[in-house]
CSV table of C-alpha atoms and ligand atoms in Angstrom, one decimal:
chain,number,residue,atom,x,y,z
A,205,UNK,CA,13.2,12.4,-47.3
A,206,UNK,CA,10.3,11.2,-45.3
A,207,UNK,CA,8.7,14.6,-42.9
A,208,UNK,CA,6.0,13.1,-41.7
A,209,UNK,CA,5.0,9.5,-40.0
A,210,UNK,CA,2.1,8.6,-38.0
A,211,UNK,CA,1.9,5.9,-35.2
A,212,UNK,CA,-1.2,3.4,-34.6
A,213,UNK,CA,-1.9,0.5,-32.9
A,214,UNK,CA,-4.2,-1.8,-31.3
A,215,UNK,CA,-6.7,-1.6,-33.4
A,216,UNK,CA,-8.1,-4.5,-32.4
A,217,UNK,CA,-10.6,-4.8,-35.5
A,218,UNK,CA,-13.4,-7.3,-34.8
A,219,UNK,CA,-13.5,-6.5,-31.1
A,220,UNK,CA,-17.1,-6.6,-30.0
A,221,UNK,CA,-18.9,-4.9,-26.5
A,222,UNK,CA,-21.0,-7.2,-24.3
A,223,UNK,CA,-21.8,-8.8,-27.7
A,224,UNK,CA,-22.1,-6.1,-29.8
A,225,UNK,CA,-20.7,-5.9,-33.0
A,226,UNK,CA,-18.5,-2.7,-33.2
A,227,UNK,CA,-17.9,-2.8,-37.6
A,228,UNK,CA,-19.4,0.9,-37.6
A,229,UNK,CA,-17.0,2.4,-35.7
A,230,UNK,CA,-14.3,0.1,-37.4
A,231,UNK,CA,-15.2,1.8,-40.5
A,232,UNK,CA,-15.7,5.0,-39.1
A,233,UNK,CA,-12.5,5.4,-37.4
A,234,UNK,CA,-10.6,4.2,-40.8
A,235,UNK,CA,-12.4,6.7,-43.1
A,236,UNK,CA,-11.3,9.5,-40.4
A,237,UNK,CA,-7.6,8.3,-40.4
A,238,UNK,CA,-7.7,7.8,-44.4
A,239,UNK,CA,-8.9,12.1,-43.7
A,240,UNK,CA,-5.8,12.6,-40.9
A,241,UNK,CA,-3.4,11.0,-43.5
A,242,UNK,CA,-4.3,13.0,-46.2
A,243,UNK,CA,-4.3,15.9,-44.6
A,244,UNK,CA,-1.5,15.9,-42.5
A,245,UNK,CA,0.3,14.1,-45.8
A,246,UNK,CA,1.3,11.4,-43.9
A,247,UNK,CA,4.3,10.3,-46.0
A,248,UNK,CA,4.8,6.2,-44.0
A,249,UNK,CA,2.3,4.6,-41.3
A,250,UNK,CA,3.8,2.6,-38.4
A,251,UNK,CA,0.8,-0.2,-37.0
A,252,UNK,CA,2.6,-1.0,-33.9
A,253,UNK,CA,0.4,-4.5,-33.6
A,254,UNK,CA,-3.2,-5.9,-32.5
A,255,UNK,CA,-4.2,-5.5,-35.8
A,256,UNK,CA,-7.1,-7.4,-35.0
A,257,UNK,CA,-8.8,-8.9,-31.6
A,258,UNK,CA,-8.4,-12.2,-32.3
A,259,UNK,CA,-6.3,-15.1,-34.4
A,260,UNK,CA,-9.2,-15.9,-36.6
A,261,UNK,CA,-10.8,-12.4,-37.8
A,262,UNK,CA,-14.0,-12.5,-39.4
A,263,UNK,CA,-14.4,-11.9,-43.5
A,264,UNK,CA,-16.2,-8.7,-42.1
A,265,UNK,CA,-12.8,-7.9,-40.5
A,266,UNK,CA,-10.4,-8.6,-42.8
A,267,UNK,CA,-12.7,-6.5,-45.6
A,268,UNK,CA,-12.1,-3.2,-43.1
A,269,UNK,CA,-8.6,-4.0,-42.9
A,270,UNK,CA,-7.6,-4.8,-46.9
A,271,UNK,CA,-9.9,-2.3,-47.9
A,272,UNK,CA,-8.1,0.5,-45.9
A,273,UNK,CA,-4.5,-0.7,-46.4
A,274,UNK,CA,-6.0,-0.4,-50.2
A,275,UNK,CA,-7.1,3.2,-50.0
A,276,UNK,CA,-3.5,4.0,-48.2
A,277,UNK,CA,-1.9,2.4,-50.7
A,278,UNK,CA,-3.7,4.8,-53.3
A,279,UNK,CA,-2.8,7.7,-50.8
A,280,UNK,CA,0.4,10.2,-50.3
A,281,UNK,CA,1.6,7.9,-47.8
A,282,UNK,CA,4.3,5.5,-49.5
A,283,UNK,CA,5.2,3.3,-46.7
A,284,UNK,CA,2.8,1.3,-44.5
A,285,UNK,CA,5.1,-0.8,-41.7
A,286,UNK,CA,2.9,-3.2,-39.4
A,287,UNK,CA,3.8,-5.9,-36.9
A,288,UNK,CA,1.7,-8.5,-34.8
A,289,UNK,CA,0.8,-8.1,-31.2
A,290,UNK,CA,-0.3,-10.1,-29.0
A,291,UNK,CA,-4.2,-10.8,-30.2
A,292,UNK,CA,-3.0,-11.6,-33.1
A,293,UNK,CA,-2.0,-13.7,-35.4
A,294,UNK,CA,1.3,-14.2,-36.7
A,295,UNK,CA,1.2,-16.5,-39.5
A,296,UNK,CA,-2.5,-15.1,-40.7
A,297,UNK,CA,-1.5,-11.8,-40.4
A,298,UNK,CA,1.6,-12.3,-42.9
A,299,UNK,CA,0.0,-14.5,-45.0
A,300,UNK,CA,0.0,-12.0,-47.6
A,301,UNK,CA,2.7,-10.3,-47.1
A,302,UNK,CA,4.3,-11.0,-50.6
A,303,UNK,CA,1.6,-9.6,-52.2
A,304,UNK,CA,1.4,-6.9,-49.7
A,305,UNK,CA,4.9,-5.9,-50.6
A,306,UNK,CA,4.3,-4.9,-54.6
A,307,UNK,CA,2.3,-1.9,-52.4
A,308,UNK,CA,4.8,-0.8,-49.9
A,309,UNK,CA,3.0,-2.5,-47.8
A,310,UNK,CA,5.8,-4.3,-44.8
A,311,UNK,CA,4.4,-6.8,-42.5
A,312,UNK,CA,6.1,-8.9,-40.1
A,313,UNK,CA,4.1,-11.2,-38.4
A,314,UNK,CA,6.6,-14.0,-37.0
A,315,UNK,CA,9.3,-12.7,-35.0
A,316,UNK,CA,12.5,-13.8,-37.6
A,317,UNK,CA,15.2,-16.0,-37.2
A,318,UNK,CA,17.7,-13.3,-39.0
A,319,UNK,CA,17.6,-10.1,-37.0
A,320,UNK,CA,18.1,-8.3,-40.4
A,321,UNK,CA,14.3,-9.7,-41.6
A,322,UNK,CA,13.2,-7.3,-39.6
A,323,UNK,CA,14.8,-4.0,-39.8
A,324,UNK,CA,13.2,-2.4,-42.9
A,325,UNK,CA,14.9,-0.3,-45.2
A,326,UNK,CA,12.5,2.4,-47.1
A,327,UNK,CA,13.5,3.8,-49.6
A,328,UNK,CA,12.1,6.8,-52.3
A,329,UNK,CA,12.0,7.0,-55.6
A,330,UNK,CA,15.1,7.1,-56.5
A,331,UNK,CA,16.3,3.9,-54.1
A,332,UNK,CA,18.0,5.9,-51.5
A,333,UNK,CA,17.0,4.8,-48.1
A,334,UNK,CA,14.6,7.6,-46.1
A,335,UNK,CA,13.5,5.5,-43.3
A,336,UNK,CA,15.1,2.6,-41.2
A,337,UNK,CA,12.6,0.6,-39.2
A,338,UNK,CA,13.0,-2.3,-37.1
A,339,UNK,CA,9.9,-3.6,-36.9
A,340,UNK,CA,10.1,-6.2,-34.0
A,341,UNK,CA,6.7,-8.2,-33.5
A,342,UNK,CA,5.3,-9.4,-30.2
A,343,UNK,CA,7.7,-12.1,-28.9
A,344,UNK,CA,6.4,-14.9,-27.2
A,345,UNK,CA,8.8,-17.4,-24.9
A,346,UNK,CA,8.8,-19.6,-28.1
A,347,UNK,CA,10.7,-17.0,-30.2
A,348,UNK,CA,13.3,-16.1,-28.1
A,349,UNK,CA,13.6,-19.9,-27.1
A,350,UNK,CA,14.7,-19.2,-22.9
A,351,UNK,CA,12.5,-21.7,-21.1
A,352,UNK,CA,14.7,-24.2,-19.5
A,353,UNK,CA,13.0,-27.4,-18.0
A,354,UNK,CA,12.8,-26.8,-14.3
A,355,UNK,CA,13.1,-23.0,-14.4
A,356,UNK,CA,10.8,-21.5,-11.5
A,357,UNK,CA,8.7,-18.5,-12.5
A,358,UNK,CA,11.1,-16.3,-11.7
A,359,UNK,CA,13.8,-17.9,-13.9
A,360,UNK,CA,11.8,-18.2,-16.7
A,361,UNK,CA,10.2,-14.6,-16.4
A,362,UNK,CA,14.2,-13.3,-16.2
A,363,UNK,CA,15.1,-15.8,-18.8
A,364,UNK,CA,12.0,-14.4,-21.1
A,365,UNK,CA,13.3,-10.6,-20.1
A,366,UNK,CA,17.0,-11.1,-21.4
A,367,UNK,CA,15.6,-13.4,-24.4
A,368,UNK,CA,13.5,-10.1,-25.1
A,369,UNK,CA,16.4,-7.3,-24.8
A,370,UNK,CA,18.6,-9.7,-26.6
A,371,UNK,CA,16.3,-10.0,-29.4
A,372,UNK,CA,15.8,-6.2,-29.6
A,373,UNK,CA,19.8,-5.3,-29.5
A,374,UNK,CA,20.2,-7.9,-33.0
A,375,UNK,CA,18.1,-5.8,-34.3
A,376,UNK,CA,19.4,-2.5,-33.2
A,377,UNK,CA,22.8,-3.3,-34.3
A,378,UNK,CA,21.3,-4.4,-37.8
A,379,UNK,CA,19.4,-1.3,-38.1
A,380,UNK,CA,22.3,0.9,-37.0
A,381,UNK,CA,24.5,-0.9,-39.7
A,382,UNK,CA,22.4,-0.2,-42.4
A,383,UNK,CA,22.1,3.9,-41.5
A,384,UNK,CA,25.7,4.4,-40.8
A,385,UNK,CA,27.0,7.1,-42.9
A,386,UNK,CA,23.6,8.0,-43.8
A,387,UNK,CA,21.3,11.0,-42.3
A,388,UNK,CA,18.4,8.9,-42.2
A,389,UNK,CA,16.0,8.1,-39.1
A,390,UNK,CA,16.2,5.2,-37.4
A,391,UNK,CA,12.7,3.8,-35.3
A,392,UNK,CA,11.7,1.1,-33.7
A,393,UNK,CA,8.3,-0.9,-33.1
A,394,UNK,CA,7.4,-2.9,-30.4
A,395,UNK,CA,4.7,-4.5,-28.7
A,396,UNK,CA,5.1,-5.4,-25.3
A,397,UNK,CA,5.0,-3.7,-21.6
A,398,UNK,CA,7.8,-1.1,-21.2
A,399,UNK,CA,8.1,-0.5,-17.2
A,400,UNK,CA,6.2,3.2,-16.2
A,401,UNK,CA,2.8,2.1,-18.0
A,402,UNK,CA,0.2,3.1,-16.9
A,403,UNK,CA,-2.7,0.5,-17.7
A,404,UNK,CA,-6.5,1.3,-17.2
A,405,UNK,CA,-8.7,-1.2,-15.3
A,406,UNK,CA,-10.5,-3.2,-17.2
A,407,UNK,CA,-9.1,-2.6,-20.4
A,408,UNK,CA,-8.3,-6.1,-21.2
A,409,UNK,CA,-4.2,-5.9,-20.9
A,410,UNK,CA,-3.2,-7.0,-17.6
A,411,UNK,CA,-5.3,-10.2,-17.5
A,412,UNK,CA,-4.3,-11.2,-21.1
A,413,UNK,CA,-0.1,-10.9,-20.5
A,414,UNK,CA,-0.7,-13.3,-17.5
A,415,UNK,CA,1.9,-15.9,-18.3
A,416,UNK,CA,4.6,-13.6,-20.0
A,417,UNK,CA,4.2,-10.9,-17.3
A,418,UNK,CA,7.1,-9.3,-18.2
A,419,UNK,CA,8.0,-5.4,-18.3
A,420,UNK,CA,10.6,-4.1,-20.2
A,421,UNK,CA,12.3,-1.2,-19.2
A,422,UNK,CA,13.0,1.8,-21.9
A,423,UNK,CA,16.9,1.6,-21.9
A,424,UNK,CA,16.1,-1.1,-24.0
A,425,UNK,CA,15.8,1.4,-26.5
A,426,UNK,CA,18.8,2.7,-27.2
A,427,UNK,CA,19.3,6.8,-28.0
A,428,UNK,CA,20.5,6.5,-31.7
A,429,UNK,CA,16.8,5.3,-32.4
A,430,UNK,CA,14.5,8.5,-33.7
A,431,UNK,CA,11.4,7.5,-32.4
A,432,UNK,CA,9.9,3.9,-31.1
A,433,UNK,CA,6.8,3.4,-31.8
A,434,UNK,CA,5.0,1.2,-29.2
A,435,UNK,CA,1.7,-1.2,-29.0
A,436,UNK,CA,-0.4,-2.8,-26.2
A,437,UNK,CA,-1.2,-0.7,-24.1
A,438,UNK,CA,-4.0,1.6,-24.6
A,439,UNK,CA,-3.9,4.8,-23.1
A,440,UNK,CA,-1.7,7.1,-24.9
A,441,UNK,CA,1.8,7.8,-23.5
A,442,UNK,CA,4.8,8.6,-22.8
A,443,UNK,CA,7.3,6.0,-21.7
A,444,UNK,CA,10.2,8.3,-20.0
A,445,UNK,CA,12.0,10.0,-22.8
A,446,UNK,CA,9.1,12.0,-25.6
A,447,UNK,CA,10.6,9.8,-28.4
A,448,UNK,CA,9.0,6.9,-26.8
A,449,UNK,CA,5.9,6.2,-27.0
A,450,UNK,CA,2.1,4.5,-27.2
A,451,UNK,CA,-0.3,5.5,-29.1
A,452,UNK,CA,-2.5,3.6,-27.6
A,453,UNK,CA,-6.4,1.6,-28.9
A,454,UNK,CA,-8.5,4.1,-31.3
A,455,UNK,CA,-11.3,3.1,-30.0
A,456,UNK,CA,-12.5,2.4,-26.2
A,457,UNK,CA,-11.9,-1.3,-25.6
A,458,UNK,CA,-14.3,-1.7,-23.2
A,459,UNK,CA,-16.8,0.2,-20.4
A,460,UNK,CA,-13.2,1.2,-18.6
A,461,UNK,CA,-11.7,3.0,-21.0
A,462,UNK,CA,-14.9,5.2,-21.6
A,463,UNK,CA,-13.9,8.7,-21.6
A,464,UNK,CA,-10.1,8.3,-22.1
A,465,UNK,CA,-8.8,10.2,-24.9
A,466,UNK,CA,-8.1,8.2,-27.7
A,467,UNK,CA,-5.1,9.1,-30.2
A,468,UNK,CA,-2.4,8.8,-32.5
A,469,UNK,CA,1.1,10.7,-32.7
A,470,UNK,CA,2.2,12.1,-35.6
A,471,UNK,CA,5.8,12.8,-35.9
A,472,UNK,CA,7.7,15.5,-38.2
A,473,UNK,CA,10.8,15.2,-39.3
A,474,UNK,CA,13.6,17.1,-40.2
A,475,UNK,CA,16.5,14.7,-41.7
A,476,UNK,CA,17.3,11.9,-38.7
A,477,UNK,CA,15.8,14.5,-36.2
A,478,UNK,CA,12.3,14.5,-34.7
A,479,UNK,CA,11.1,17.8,-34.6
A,480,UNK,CA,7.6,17.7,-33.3
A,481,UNK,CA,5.4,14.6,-32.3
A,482,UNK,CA,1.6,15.6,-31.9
A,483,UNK,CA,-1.3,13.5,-30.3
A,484,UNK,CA,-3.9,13.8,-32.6
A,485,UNK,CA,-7.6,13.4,-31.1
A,486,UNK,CA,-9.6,10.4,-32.5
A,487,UNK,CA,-13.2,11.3,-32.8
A,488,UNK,CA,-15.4,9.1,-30.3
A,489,UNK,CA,-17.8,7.0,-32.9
A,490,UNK,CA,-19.7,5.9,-30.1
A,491,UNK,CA,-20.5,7.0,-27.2
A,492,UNK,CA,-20.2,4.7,-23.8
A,493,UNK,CA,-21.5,5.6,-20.3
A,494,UNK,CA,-21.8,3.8,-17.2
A,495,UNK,CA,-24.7,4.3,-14.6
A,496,UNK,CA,-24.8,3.4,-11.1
A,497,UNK,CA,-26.6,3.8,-8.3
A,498,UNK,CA,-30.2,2.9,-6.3
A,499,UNK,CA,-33.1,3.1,-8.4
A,500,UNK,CA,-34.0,6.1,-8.4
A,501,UNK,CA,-30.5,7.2,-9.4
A,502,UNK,CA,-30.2,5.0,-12.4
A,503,UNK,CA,-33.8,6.3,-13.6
A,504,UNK,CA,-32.3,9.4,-13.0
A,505,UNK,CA,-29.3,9.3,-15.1
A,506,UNK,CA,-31.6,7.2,-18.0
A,507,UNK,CA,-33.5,9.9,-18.3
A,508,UNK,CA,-30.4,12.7,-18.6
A,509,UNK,CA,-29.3,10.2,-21.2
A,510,UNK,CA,-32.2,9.9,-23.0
A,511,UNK,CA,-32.4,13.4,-23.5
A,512,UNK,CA,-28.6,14.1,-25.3
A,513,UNK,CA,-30.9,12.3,-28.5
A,514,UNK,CA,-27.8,10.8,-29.5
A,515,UNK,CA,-26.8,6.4,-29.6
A,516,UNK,CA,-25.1,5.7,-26.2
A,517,UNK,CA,-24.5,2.2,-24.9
A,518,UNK,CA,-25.0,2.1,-21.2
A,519,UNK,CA,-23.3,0.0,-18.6
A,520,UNK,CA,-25.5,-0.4,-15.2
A,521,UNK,CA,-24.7,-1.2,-12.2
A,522,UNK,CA,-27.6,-1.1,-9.2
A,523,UNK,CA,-26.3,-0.6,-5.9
A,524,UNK,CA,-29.0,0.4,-4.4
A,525,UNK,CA,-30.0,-1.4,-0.4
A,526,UNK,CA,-33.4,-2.5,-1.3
A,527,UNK,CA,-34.2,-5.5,-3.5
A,528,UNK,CA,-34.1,-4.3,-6.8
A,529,UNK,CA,-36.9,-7.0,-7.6
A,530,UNK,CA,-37.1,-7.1,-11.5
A,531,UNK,CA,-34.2,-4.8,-12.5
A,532,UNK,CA,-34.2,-6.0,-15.9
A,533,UNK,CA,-37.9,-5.9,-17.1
A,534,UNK,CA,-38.2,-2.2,-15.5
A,535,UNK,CA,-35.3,-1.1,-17.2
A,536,UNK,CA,-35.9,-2.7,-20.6
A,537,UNK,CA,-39.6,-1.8,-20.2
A,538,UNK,CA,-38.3,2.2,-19.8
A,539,UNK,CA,-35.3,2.1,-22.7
A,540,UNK,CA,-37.6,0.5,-25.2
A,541,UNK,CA,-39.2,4.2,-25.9
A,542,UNK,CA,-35.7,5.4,-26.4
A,543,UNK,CA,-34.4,3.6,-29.4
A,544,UNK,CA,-31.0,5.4,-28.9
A,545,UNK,CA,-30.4,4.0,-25.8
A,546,UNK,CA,-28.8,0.3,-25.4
A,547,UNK,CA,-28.0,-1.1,-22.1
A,548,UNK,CA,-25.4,-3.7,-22.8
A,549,UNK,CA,-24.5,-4.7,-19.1
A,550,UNK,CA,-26.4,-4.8,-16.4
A,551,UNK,CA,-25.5,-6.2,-12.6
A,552,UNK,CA,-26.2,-5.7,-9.3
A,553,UNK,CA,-23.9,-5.5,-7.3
A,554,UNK,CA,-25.9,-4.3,-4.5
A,555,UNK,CA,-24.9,-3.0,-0.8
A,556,UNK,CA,-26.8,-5.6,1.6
A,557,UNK,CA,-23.1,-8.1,2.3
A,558,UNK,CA,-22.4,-10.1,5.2
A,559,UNK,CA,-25.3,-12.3,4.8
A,560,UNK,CA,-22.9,-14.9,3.2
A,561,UNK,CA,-20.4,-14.8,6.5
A,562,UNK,CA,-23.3,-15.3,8.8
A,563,UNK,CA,-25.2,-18.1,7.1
A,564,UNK,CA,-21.2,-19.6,7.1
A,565,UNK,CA,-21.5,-19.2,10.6
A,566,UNK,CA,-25.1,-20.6,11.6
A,567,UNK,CA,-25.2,-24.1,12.3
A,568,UNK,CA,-24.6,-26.6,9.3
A,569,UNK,CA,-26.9,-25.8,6.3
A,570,UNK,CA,-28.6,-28.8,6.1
A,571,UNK,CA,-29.9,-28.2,9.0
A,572,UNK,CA,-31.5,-25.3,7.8
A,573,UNK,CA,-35.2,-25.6,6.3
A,574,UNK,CA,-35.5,-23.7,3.2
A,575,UNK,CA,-38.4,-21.8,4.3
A,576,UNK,CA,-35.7,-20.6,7.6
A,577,UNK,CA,-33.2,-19.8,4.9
A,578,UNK,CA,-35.5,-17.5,3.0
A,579,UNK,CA,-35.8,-15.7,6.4
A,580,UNK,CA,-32.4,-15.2,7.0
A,581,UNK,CA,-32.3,-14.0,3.6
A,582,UNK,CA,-35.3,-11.5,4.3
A,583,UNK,CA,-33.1,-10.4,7.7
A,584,UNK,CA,-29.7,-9.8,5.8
A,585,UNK,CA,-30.9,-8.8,3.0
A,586,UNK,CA,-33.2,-6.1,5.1
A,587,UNK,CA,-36.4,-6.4,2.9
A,588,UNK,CA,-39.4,-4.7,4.3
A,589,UNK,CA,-42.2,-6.6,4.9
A,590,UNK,CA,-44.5,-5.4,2.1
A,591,UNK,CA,-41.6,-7.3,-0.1
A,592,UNK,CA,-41.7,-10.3,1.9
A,593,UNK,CA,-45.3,-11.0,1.3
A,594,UNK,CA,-44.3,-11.0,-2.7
A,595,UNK,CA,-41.5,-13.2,-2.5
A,596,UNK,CA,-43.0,-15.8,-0.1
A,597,UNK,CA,-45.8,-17.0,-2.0
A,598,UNK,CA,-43.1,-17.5,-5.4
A,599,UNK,CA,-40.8,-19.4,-3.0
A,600,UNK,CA,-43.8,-21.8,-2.4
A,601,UNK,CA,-44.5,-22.2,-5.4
A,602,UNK,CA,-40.6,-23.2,-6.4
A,603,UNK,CA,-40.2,-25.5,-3.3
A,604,UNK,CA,-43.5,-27.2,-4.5
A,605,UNK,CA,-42.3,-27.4,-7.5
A,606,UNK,CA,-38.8,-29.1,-6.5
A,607,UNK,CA,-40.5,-31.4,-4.6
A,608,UNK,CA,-38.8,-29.6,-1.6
A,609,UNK,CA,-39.9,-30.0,2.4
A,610,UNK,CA,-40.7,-26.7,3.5
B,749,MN,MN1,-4.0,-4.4,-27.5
């Protein structure tokens, strides 16, 4: 019988920061979880989907992935369950999946026609079931086939809901006919929005389910199941009952999720019951900050940064009242004798509004001389007069160039 399974997902391999390749800490969070498996002898790993962040991963990708599914394979763990999610891609990602099998290795990719193709029977040594998964993939309106031609969006999103739950309950039924009689557990996967979610800013979900906005609530899952293992959304969590639950991205997907704890569960078992599930603490392989403030604030908060003498990728933001004149050159000209630091964003998003409302509100502009508009500018904007006399002569210099009456 299987004691012990760990739950992943959204891995999101490939994903890059501000244009950053992130393969490092790809590599570095694999080699730790190859560590967490072996020493918690992780008997079967559920990938509850976004394998990878997008449908056409790089060789560089796809070498992080094979090569860790490889050194599983080699491992105490005997059962490696994965299913797509929403960034990825179905037919790529079982592609392989014949091969894949010859390791213990399931994949289901393409939500199945036959609710049976995806409830997965493991089994031990000697053939006897030990684990029933149903490993449902991401389903988009295509698999459960609901769109009617001149549904509104409500229709189609209610349509989509009961295409989803009636998707799920084939399944369930499958799975539960397979385990009857027997004392093994029975889990689910999913990837999708179960309702109570909690989603961080910024972290990439909430804009990328526009279309299939759809939240599933957890009686969907019924109370025979063990455990359900969910994917997509990133924070680890519960979802109302303890057996169901995210794991949520290993890594920080972005600037907003900076300083969230990262995870993933590992559940004991005793026979069909669930006797502990612990969040285990993924390391953070790189460190993200963001800074923001006036000048003197930022400068500040480069220089605390600059002193930890450790690789930290810095998002700034100056929102300062003055002119910030040229942000980026003094900032690149102060990082560049701190190799450790990288800025990888940079805006400003500064406090001087209204300007926009009030040029609305003067006369047309075209009957507004550039020159006047670079005044109005100067007034909204409140730029002392020492600052004027810098950007006046440049603005000469442009109109001349454009050919502009002043
Ligand atoms: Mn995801």
């Amino acid at each position: 019988m299987i004691r012990k399974v760990l739950h992943t997902s959204d891995w999101h391999i490939g994903r890059r920061l501000k244009n950053h390749e992130r393969y490092d800490e790809f590599k570095k969070f694999f080699a730790w979880l190859e560590g967490v498996i072996k020493s918690e002898e992780v008997e079967a790993l559920l990938v509850a989907g976004d394998v990878f962040d997008n449908t056409t991963p790089s060789a560089k990708a796809q070498d992080i992935y094979y090569s860790f599914l490889g050194n599983v394979a080699r491992s105490s763990c005997r059962h490696i369950v994965i299913i797509s999610g929403n960034h990825d891609s179905p037919a790529f990602l079982d592609a392989p999946k014949d091969l894949l099998k010859l390791f213990k290795i399931h994949i289901v990719g393409q939500a199945c026609e036959d609710p049976s193709d995806e409830v997965i029977i493991l089994r031990d040594e000697t053939g006897e079931p030990e684990l029933v998964v149903c490993a449902v993939p991401y389903l988009r309106d295509r698999d459960v086939r609901t769109f009617r031609a001149g549904d509104d969006a409500n229709a189609a999103e209610a349509s989509l809901l009961s295409g989803i739950r009636d998707h799920y309950e084939r399944v369930f039924a499958c799975a539960s006919e397979a385990a009857a009689g027997r004392d093994v557990p029975v889990m689910a996967m999913g990837h999708l929005f179960a309702r109570g979610g909690r989603v961080v800013e910024g972290d990439g979900v909430r804009s990328l389910y526009v279309g299939t906005a759809v939240e599933v609530g957890s009686d969907l899952f019924p109370d025979f199941l063990t455990y359900t293992a969910l994917g997509h959304l990133h924070s680890p969590q519960v979802i109302s009952r303890k057996n169901v639950r995210y794991s949520g991205s290993p890594l920080a997907m972005g600037f907003g999720e900076a300083g969230q704890g990262k995870a993933v569960c590992v559940l004991e078992l005793d026979g069909a019951k669930l006797t502990d599930v612990k969040e285990i603490s993924v390391p953070t392989f790189q460190r993200l900050e963001r800074i923001e403030g006036n000048m003197s604030e930022i400068f500040r908060s480069l220089e605390f940064f600059a002193g930890q003498h450790e690789s930290i990728w810095l998002d700034v933001t100056y929102t300062g009242e003055e002119a910030p004149g040229a942000l980026q050159d003094k900032i690149d000209e102060y990082v560049k004798n701190f190799p450790l630091l990288e800025v990888l964003s940079l805006r400003d998003e500064t406090k001087r509004t209204g300007y926009a409302a009030d040029v609305a509100s003067y006369k047309s502009l075209d009957e507004v001389k550039p020159l006047e508009m670079l005044h109005i500018l100067f007034e909204h904007y409140q730029i002392p007069e020492s600052q004027q006399a810098i950007f006046i002569p440049m603005y000469h210099e442009i109109l001349r160039e454009a050919g502009a009456e002043f």
